[in-house]
Amino acid sequence: MEPVLTHQHDAVLEIALNRPDRLNALDRPLLEALGRALERAEDETVRAVVLRGEGRAFSAGQDLREAAGGGLDYQAHLARYNRVVLQIRRLAKPVVAAVHGVAAGAGMALALAADLRVLGRETRLTTAFARIALVPDSGMTYTLPRTVGWGRAFELLALSPDLDAETAMRLGLANRVVSEDAVFEEARGLAARLAAGPTRVYGLIKHALDESARLGLEEVLELEAQLQKLAGEGADHEEGVRAFLEKRAPRFQGR
Ligand code: LHQ
């Protein structure tokens, strides 16, 4: 069985984690397949990505059977996680995580690396790492405090509560909460809407937000000016302005 499934519908690439009997626990073959799937997302025919899980969960995080007994070289293994997290963040197009069931540990970290999260009303999130006496990884110490604030991050990481969808929404961890069986459709709808947008500019927005996390105000202002020059030269900007003046909806080509 392929550990990751991909399916492209129009300009939306759907990537599904596919170890349902293990709640899509992440092991080496799955992470390597996810890396290959994310390479496919670079294709210019792809303008948005949905990341989701098969079965009853998004992902239970690292496969603890693979990690048990000291047989796993954590540093080498983390390079596989780091690769996919960077692939998601550096992909110059939006990634929507469709999070149903549960997302734990590195599974939650993958969802946090995405640009938008759709949760089901019954979905639970848990950082999980400290429950098994591990520090957070897969970028969680970067994404979590930037999402929920520094004041809450330690509590979520140290005590690892089960967060329900309502709390996740309140903390800014979810963009949409829908009924559990509508999670994929909602995520696909969002991705389709984004795929019809100014894709190149979405990539620049993503870059600007990531960079702003480590820059001072003066540097942010400078970066915005540089990116605005790039955006302003784009065909989509010209189309957006023309559509506004002609009082019609823009037809963006993603350029
Ligand atoms: C699992 C797993 C799992 C294997 C459920 N592995 N089988 C760590 C190490 C090294 C380097 C890289 O980074 C990391 C990062 C991490 O991700 S650390 C955090 C790892 N994840 C966890 O600690 C979560 C462990 N799982 C759970 O706490 C629960 O399973 C959750 C809360 C996810 C779901 O609970 P339930 O809905 O009650 O399901 P369940 O526990 O009954 O699980 C169903 C099956 O899936 C079960 O197998 P079985 O044969 O008994 O039916 C579980 O053993 C298996 N499974 N998570 N991570």
Short mmCIF file of C-alpha atoms and ligand atoms in Angstrom, two decimals:
data_model
loop_
_atom_site.label_atom_id
_atom_site.label_comp_id
_atom_site.label_asym_id
_atom_site.label_seq_id
_atom_site.Cartn_x
_atom_site.Cartn_y
_atom_site.Cartn_z
CA MET A 1 0.00 0.00 0.00
CA GLU A 2 1.36 3.42 -0.95
CA PRO A 3 1.98 5.40 2.28
CA VAL A 4 1.01 8.65 0.55
CA LEU A 5 -1.61 9.11 -2.16
CA THR A 6 -1.74 12.05 -4.55
CA HIS A 7 -4.53 13.16 -6.78
CA GLN A 8 -4.71 16.32 -8.85
CA HIS A 9 -8.08 17.85 -9.58
CA ASP A 10 -7.74 20.89 -11.85
CA ALA A 11 -5.10 23.03 -10.16
CA VAL A 12 -5.48 21.48 -6.68
CA LEU A 13 -3.09 18.72 -5.65
CA GLU A 14 -4.47 16.56 -2.87
CA ILE A 15 -1.92 14.72 -0.76
CA ALA A 16 -3.28 12.02 1.56
CA LEU A 17 -1.31 10.30 4.32
CA ASN A 18 -2.23 6.66 3.91
CA ARG A 19 -1.53 4.44 6.92
CA PRO A 20 -5.09 4.40 8.28
CA ASP A 21 -4.61 1.34 10.52
CA ARG A 22 -1.89 3.31 12.39
CA LEU A 23 -3.78 6.62 12.38
CA ASN A 24 -1.29 7.78 9.73
CA ALA A 25 1.60 7.53 12.16
CA LEU A 26 4.67 8.93 10.43
CA ASP A 27 7.51 6.54 9.65
CA ARG A 28 10.42 6.66 7.26
CA PRO A 29 8.62 5.36 4.13
CA LEU A 30 5.71 7.73 4.70
CA LEU A 31 7.94 10.77 5.25
CA GLU A 32 9.97 9.95 2.14
CA ALA A 33 6.79 9.53 0.10
CA LEU A 34 5.46 12.81 1.50
CA GLY A 35 8.67 14.51 0.38
CA ARG A 36 8.14 13.17 -3.15
CA ALA A 37 4.48 14.24 -3.15
CA LEU A 38 5.47 17.76 -2.09
CA GLU A 39 7.99 17.85 -4.95
CA ARG A 40 5.08 17.19 -7.27
CA ALA A 41 3.36 20.25 -5.79
CA GLU A 42 6.11 22.40 -7.34
CA ASP A 43 4.66 21.67 -10.78
CA GLU A 44 3.31 24.83 -12.37
CA THR A 45 -0.08 23.21 -13.03
CA VAL A 46 -0.57 23.00 -9.23
CA ARG A 47 -1.83 26.23 -7.63
CA ALA A 48 -2.95 24.96 -4.21
CA VAL A 49 -2.49 21.85 -2.08
CA VAL A 50 -4.76 19.96 0.31
CA LEU A 51 -2.98 17.83 2.91
CA ARG A 52 -5.16 15.28 4.66
CA GLY A 53 -5.22 11.81 6.21
CA GLU A 54 -6.96 8.60 5.18
CA GLY A 55 -9.04 6.71 7.74
CA ARG A 56 -10.22 8.23 11.00
CA ALA A 57 -7.38 10.66 11.73
CA PHE A 58 -5.10 13.26 10.21
CA SER A 59 -1.98 11.84 11.88
CA ALA A 60 -0.91 10.46 15.28
CA GLY A 61 2.64 11.79 14.80
CA GLN A 62 5.82 9.78 14.80
CA ASP A 63 5.27 6.03 14.57
CA LEU A 64 6.19 5.00 18.10
CA ARG A 65 6.73 1.40 17.06
CA GLU A 66 9.47 2.56 14.69
CA ALA A 67 10.93 4.75 17.47
CA ALA A 68 10.70 2.12 20.23
CA GLY A 69 13.73 0.21 21.45
CA GLY A 70 16.28 2.85 20.50
CA GLY A 71 16.47 1.61 16.92
CA LEU A 72 15.89 5.04 15.42
CA ASP A 73 18.67 7.56 14.82
CA TYR A 74 16.68 10.64 15.86
CA GLN A 75 18.98 13.15 14.22
CA ALA A 76 18.90 11.41 10.85
CA HIS A 77 15.18 10.82 11.18
CA LEU A 78 14.47 14.45 12.02
CA ALA A 79 16.16 15.46 8.77
CA ARG A 80 13.21 13.73 7.03
CA TYR A 81 10.70 15.75 9.05
CA ASN A 82 12.65 18.95 8.56
CA ARG A 83 12.69 18.41 4.82
CA VAL A 84 8.90 18.14 4.53
CA VAL A 85 8.28 21.07 6.89
CA LEU A 86 10.59 23.26 4.80
CA GLN A 87 9.00 21.98 1.59
CA ILE A 88 5.57 23.09 2.87
CA ARG A 89 6.80 26.48 4.07
CA ARG A 90 8.88 27.14 0.94
CA LEU A 91 6.21 26.02 -1.49
CA ALA A 92 5.20 29.28 -3.14
CA LYS A 93 1.50 28.37 -3.11
CA PRO A 94 -1.08 27.79 -0.40
CA VAL A 95 -1.31 24.54 1.55
CA VAL A 96 -4.60 23.75 3.29
CA ALA A 97 -4.52 21.08 6.02
CA ALA A 98 -7.79 19.15 6.31
CA VAL A 99 -7.54 17.96 9.90
CA HIS A 100 -10.12 15.42 10.97
CA GLY A 101 -10.10 12.99 13.89
CA VAL A 102 -6.83 13.69 15.65
CA ALA A 103 -3.51 15.37 14.98
CA ALA A 104 -0.80 14.61 17.54
CA GLY A 105 2.90 15.39 17.90
CA ALA A 106 4.61 15.75 14.56
CA GLY A 107 1.17 15.25 12.96
CA MET A 108 0.01 18.46 14.62
CA ALA A 109 3.31 20.09 13.61
CA LEU A 110 2.63 19.22 9.95
CA ALA A 111 -0.83 20.77 10.21
CA LEU A 112 0.71 23.89 11.75
CA ALA A 113 3.22 24.14 8.91
CA ALA A 114 0.33 24.48 6.45
CA ASP A 115 -1.09 27.91 5.61
CA LEU A 116 -4.69 27.17 6.62
CA ARG A 117 -6.33 24.55 8.81
CA VAL A 118 -9.85 23.17 8.50
CA LEU A 119 -10.91 21.15 11.55
CA GLY A 120 -13.89 18.95 12.25
CA ARG A 121 -16.08 19.67 15.26
CA GLU A 122 -14.86 16.42 16.88
CA THR A 123 -11.20 16.92 15.94
CA ARG A 124 -8.64 16.88 18.75
CA LEU A 125 -5.18 18.39 18.63
CA THR A 126 -2.42 17.51 21.06
CA THR A 127 1.24 18.43 21.02
CA ALA A 128 2.00 14.97 22.57
CA PHE A 129 5.80 15.32 22.62
CA ALA A 130 6.23 15.87 26.37
CA ARG A 131 3.84 12.99 27.12
CA ILE A 132 6.61 10.71 25.94
CA ALA A 133 9.34 12.99 27.33
CA LEU A 134 10.45 14.47 24.03
CA VAL A 135 10.97 18.09 23.06
CA PRO A 136 8.81 19.49 20.26
CA ASP A 137 10.18 19.12 16.76
CA SER A 138 9.12 19.53 13.13
CA GLY A 139 9.04 23.29 13.62
CA MET A 140 6.51 23.29 16.44
CA THR A 141 8.57 25.64 18.62
CA TYR A 142 8.49 28.06 15.65
CA THR A 143 4.89 27.73 14.53
CA LEU A 144 3.09 27.25 17.85
CA PRO A 145 4.20 30.43 19.72
CA ARG A 146 3.65 32.41 16.52
CA THR A 147 0.12 31.07 16.30
CA VAL A 148 -1.12 30.96 19.89
CA GLY A 149 1.35 33.42 21.48
CA TRP A 150 4.36 32.78 23.65
CA GLY A 151 2.28 32.83 26.83
CA ARG A 152 0.25 29.80 25.85
CA ALA A 153 2.85 27.81 23.95
CA PHE A 154 4.67 26.43 26.98
CA GLU A 155 1.47 25.17 28.57
CA LEU A 156 0.36 23.41 25.36
CA LEU A 157 3.82 21.88 24.94
CA ALA A 158 4.43 20.91 28.57
CA LEU A 159 0.99 19.69 29.65
CA SER A 160 -0.12 18.55 26.18
CA PRO A 161 -3.87 18.89 26.75
CA ASP A 162 -6.35 17.47 24.24
CA LEU A 163 -7.53 20.62 22.47
CA ASP A 164 -11.03 20.41 21.07
CA ALA A 165 -11.89 22.21 17.83
CA GLU A 166 -13.64 25.08 19.58
CA THR A 167 -10.56 25.79 21.70
CA ALA A 168 -8.33 25.38 18.65
CA MET A 169 -10.43 27.98 16.86
CA ARG A 170 -10.28 30.36 19.82
CA LEU A 171 -6.49 30.02 19.98
CA GLY A 172 -6.07 30.67 16.27
CA LEU A 173 -5.03 27.09 15.47
CA ALA A 174 -8.04 26.56 13.18
CA ASN A 175 -9.27 28.72 10.29
CA ARG A 176 -12.55 26.84 9.86
CA VAL A 177 -14.46 24.35 11.99
CA VAL A 178 -17.08 22.29 10.17
CA SER A 179 -18.86 19.03 10.83
CA GLU A 180 -16.44 16.11 10.88
CA ASP A 181 -17.69 14.63 7.59
CA ALA A 182 -17.44 18.00 5.80
CA VAL A 183 -13.73 18.62 6.56
CA PHE A 184 -12.38 17.39 3.21
CA GLU A 185 -15.01 19.20 1.16
CA GLU A 186 -14.45 22.45 3.02
CA ALA A 187 -10.67 22.15 2.54
CA ARG A 188 -11.10 21.30 -1.15
CA GLY A 189 -13.41 24.28 -1.58
CA LEU A 190 -10.92 26.61 0.07
CA ALA A 191 -8.08 25.20 -2.02
CA ALA A 192 -10.08 25.54 -5.23
CA ARG A 193 -10.83 29.16 -4.37
CA LEU A 194 -7.15 29.81 -3.66
CA ALA A 195 -6.14 27.98 -6.86
CA ALA A 196 -8.14 30.53 -8.85
CA GLY A 197 -6.32 33.39 -7.09
CA PRO A 198 -3.09 35.27 -7.82
CA THR A 199 -0.85 32.28 -7.01
CA ARG A 200 2.47 34.06 -7.44
CA VAL A 201 1.33 36.77 -5.03
CA TYR A 202 0.19 34.13 -2.52
CA GLY A 203 3.73 32.76 -2.64
CA LEU A 204 5.08 36.25 -1.93
CA ILE A 205 2.62 36.72 0.97
CA LYS A 206 3.74 33.40 2.43
CA HIS A 207 7.39 34.42 2.09
CA ALA A 208 6.73 37.84 3.66
CA LEU A 209 4.94 36.35 6.67
CA ASP A 210 7.66 33.78 7.28
CA GLU A 211 10.41 36.38 6.95
CA SER A 212 8.58 38.86 9.20
CA ALA A 213 8.95 36.35 12.05
CA ARG A 214 12.67 37.03 12.17
CA LEU A 215 13.00 40.63 10.94
CA GLY A 216 12.76 44.04 12.56
CA LEU A 217 10.27 46.67 11.35
CA GLU A 218 12.75 48.50 9.10
CA GLU A 219 13.74 45.25 7.39
CA VAL A 220 10.08 44.24 7.03
CA LEU A 221 9.29 47.57 5.37
CA GLU A 222 12.21 47.08 2.98
CA LEU A 223 11.15 43.52 2.16
CA GLU A 224 7.55 44.64 1.54
CA ALA A 225 8.81 47.24 -0.89
CA GLN A 226 10.87 44.64 -2.77
CA LEU A 227 8.00 42.16 -2.91
CA GLN A 228 5.54 44.85 -3.96
CA LYS A 229 7.77 45.66 -6.90
CA LEU A 230 7.63 41.99 -7.93
CA ALA A 231 3.86 41.83 -7.42
CA GLY A 232 3.34 45.09 -9.28
CA GLU A 233 5.15 43.70 -12.32
CA GLY A 234 2.91 40.63 -12.40
CA ALA A 235 0.26 39.95 -15.04
CA ASP A 236 -2.28 39.22 -12.28
CA HIS A 237 -1.86 42.69 -10.81
CA GLU A 238 -2.59 44.23 -14.19
CA GLU A 239 -5.61 41.95 -14.58
CA GLY A 240 -6.82 42.75 -11.03
CA VAL A 241 -6.74 46.49 -11.65
CA ARG A 242 -8.34 46.15 -15.10
CA ALA A 243 -11.11 43.94 -13.67
CA PHE A 244 -11.77 46.49 -10.94
CA LEU A 245 -12.09 49.33 -13.44
CA GLU A 246 -14.29 47.21 -15.72
CA LYS A 247 -16.46 46.19 -12.73
CA ARG A 248 -16.00 42.46 -13.28
CA ALA A 249 -14.39 39.53 -11.45
CA PRO A 250 -10.66 39.14 -12.15
CA ARG A 251 -9.38 36.11 -14.10
CA PHE A 252 -6.04 35.42 -12.46
CA GLN A 253 -3.50 33.22 -14.23
CA GLY A 254 -1.26 32.83 -11.18
CA ARG A 255 1.50 34.96 -12.71
C1 LHQ B 1 0.08 4.41 16.82
C2 LHQ B 1 0.40 5.75 17.08
C3 LHQ B 1 1.73 6.18 16.92
C4 LHQ B 1 2.27 4.00 16.30
C5 LHQ B 1 -1.69 5.50 17.41
N1 LHQ B 1 2.62 5.26 16.54
N2 LHQ B 1 1.03 3.55 16.44
C6 LHQ B 1 9.25 11.62 17.74
C7 LHQ B 1 10.34 10.65 17.73
C8 LHQ B 1 11.43 10.71 16.88
C9 LHQ B 1 11.73 11.62 16.02
C10 LHQ B 1 10.84 12.49 15.40
O1 LHQ B 1 9.83 13.16 16.07
C11 LHQ B 1 8.98 12.66 16.95
C12 LHQ B 1 7.79 13.45 17.04
C13 LHQ B 1 6.47 12.93 17.54
O2 LHQ B 1 5.54 12.91 16.78
S1 LHQ B 1 6.36 12.48 19.16
C14 LHQ B 1 4.64 12.15 19.38
C15 LHQ B 1 4.24 10.80 18.85
N3 LHQ B 1 2.82 10.60 18.96
C16 LHQ B 1 2.20 10.30 20.11
O3 LHQ B 1 2.78 10.21 21.16
C17 LHQ B 1 0.73 10.00 20.01
C18 LHQ B 1 0.45 8.53 20.32
N4 LHQ B 1 -0.93 8.21 20.09
C19 LHQ B 1 -1.93 8.58 20.91
O4 LHQ B 1 -1.72 9.23 21.93
C20 LHQ B 1 -3.31 8.15 20.53
O5 LHQ B 1 -3.22 7.03 19.69
C21 LHQ B 1 -4.11 9.25 19.83
C22 LHQ B 1 -4.44 10.38 20.85
C23 LHQ B 1 -3.37 9.84 18.63
C24 LHQ B 1 -5.43 8.65 19.30
O6 LHQ B 1 -6.07 7.96 20.33
P1 LHQ B 1 -7.26 6.94 19.99
O7 LHQ B 1 -8.21 7.64 19.09
O8 LHQ B 1 -7.74 6.44 21.29
O9 LHQ B 1 -6.60 5.75 19.12
P2 LHQ B 1 -5.67 4.55 19.63
O10 LHQ B 1 -4.72 5.03 20.66
O11 LHQ B 1 -6.52 3.37 19.98
O12 LHQ B 1 -4.84 4.21 18.29
C25 LHQ B 1 -5.33 3.37 17.24
C26 LHQ B 1 -4.19 2.47 16.77
O13 LHQ B 1 -3.15 3.30 16.20
C27 LHQ B 1 -3.56 1.71 17.92
O14 LHQ B 1 -3.11 0.49 17.40
P3 LHQ B 1 -3.87 -0.88 17.80
O15 LHQ B 1 -3.05 -1.96 17.15
O16 LHQ B 1 -3.89 -0.96 19.28
O17 LHQ B 1 -5.25 -0.73 17.21
C28 LHQ B 1 -2.39 2.56 18.26
O18 LHQ B 1 -1.35 1.85 18.88
C29 LHQ B 1 -1.95 3.06 16.91
N5 LHQ B 1 -1.21 4.31 17.03
N6 LHQ B 1 -0.73 6.40 17.45
N7 LHQ B 1 2.09 7.44 17.12
#
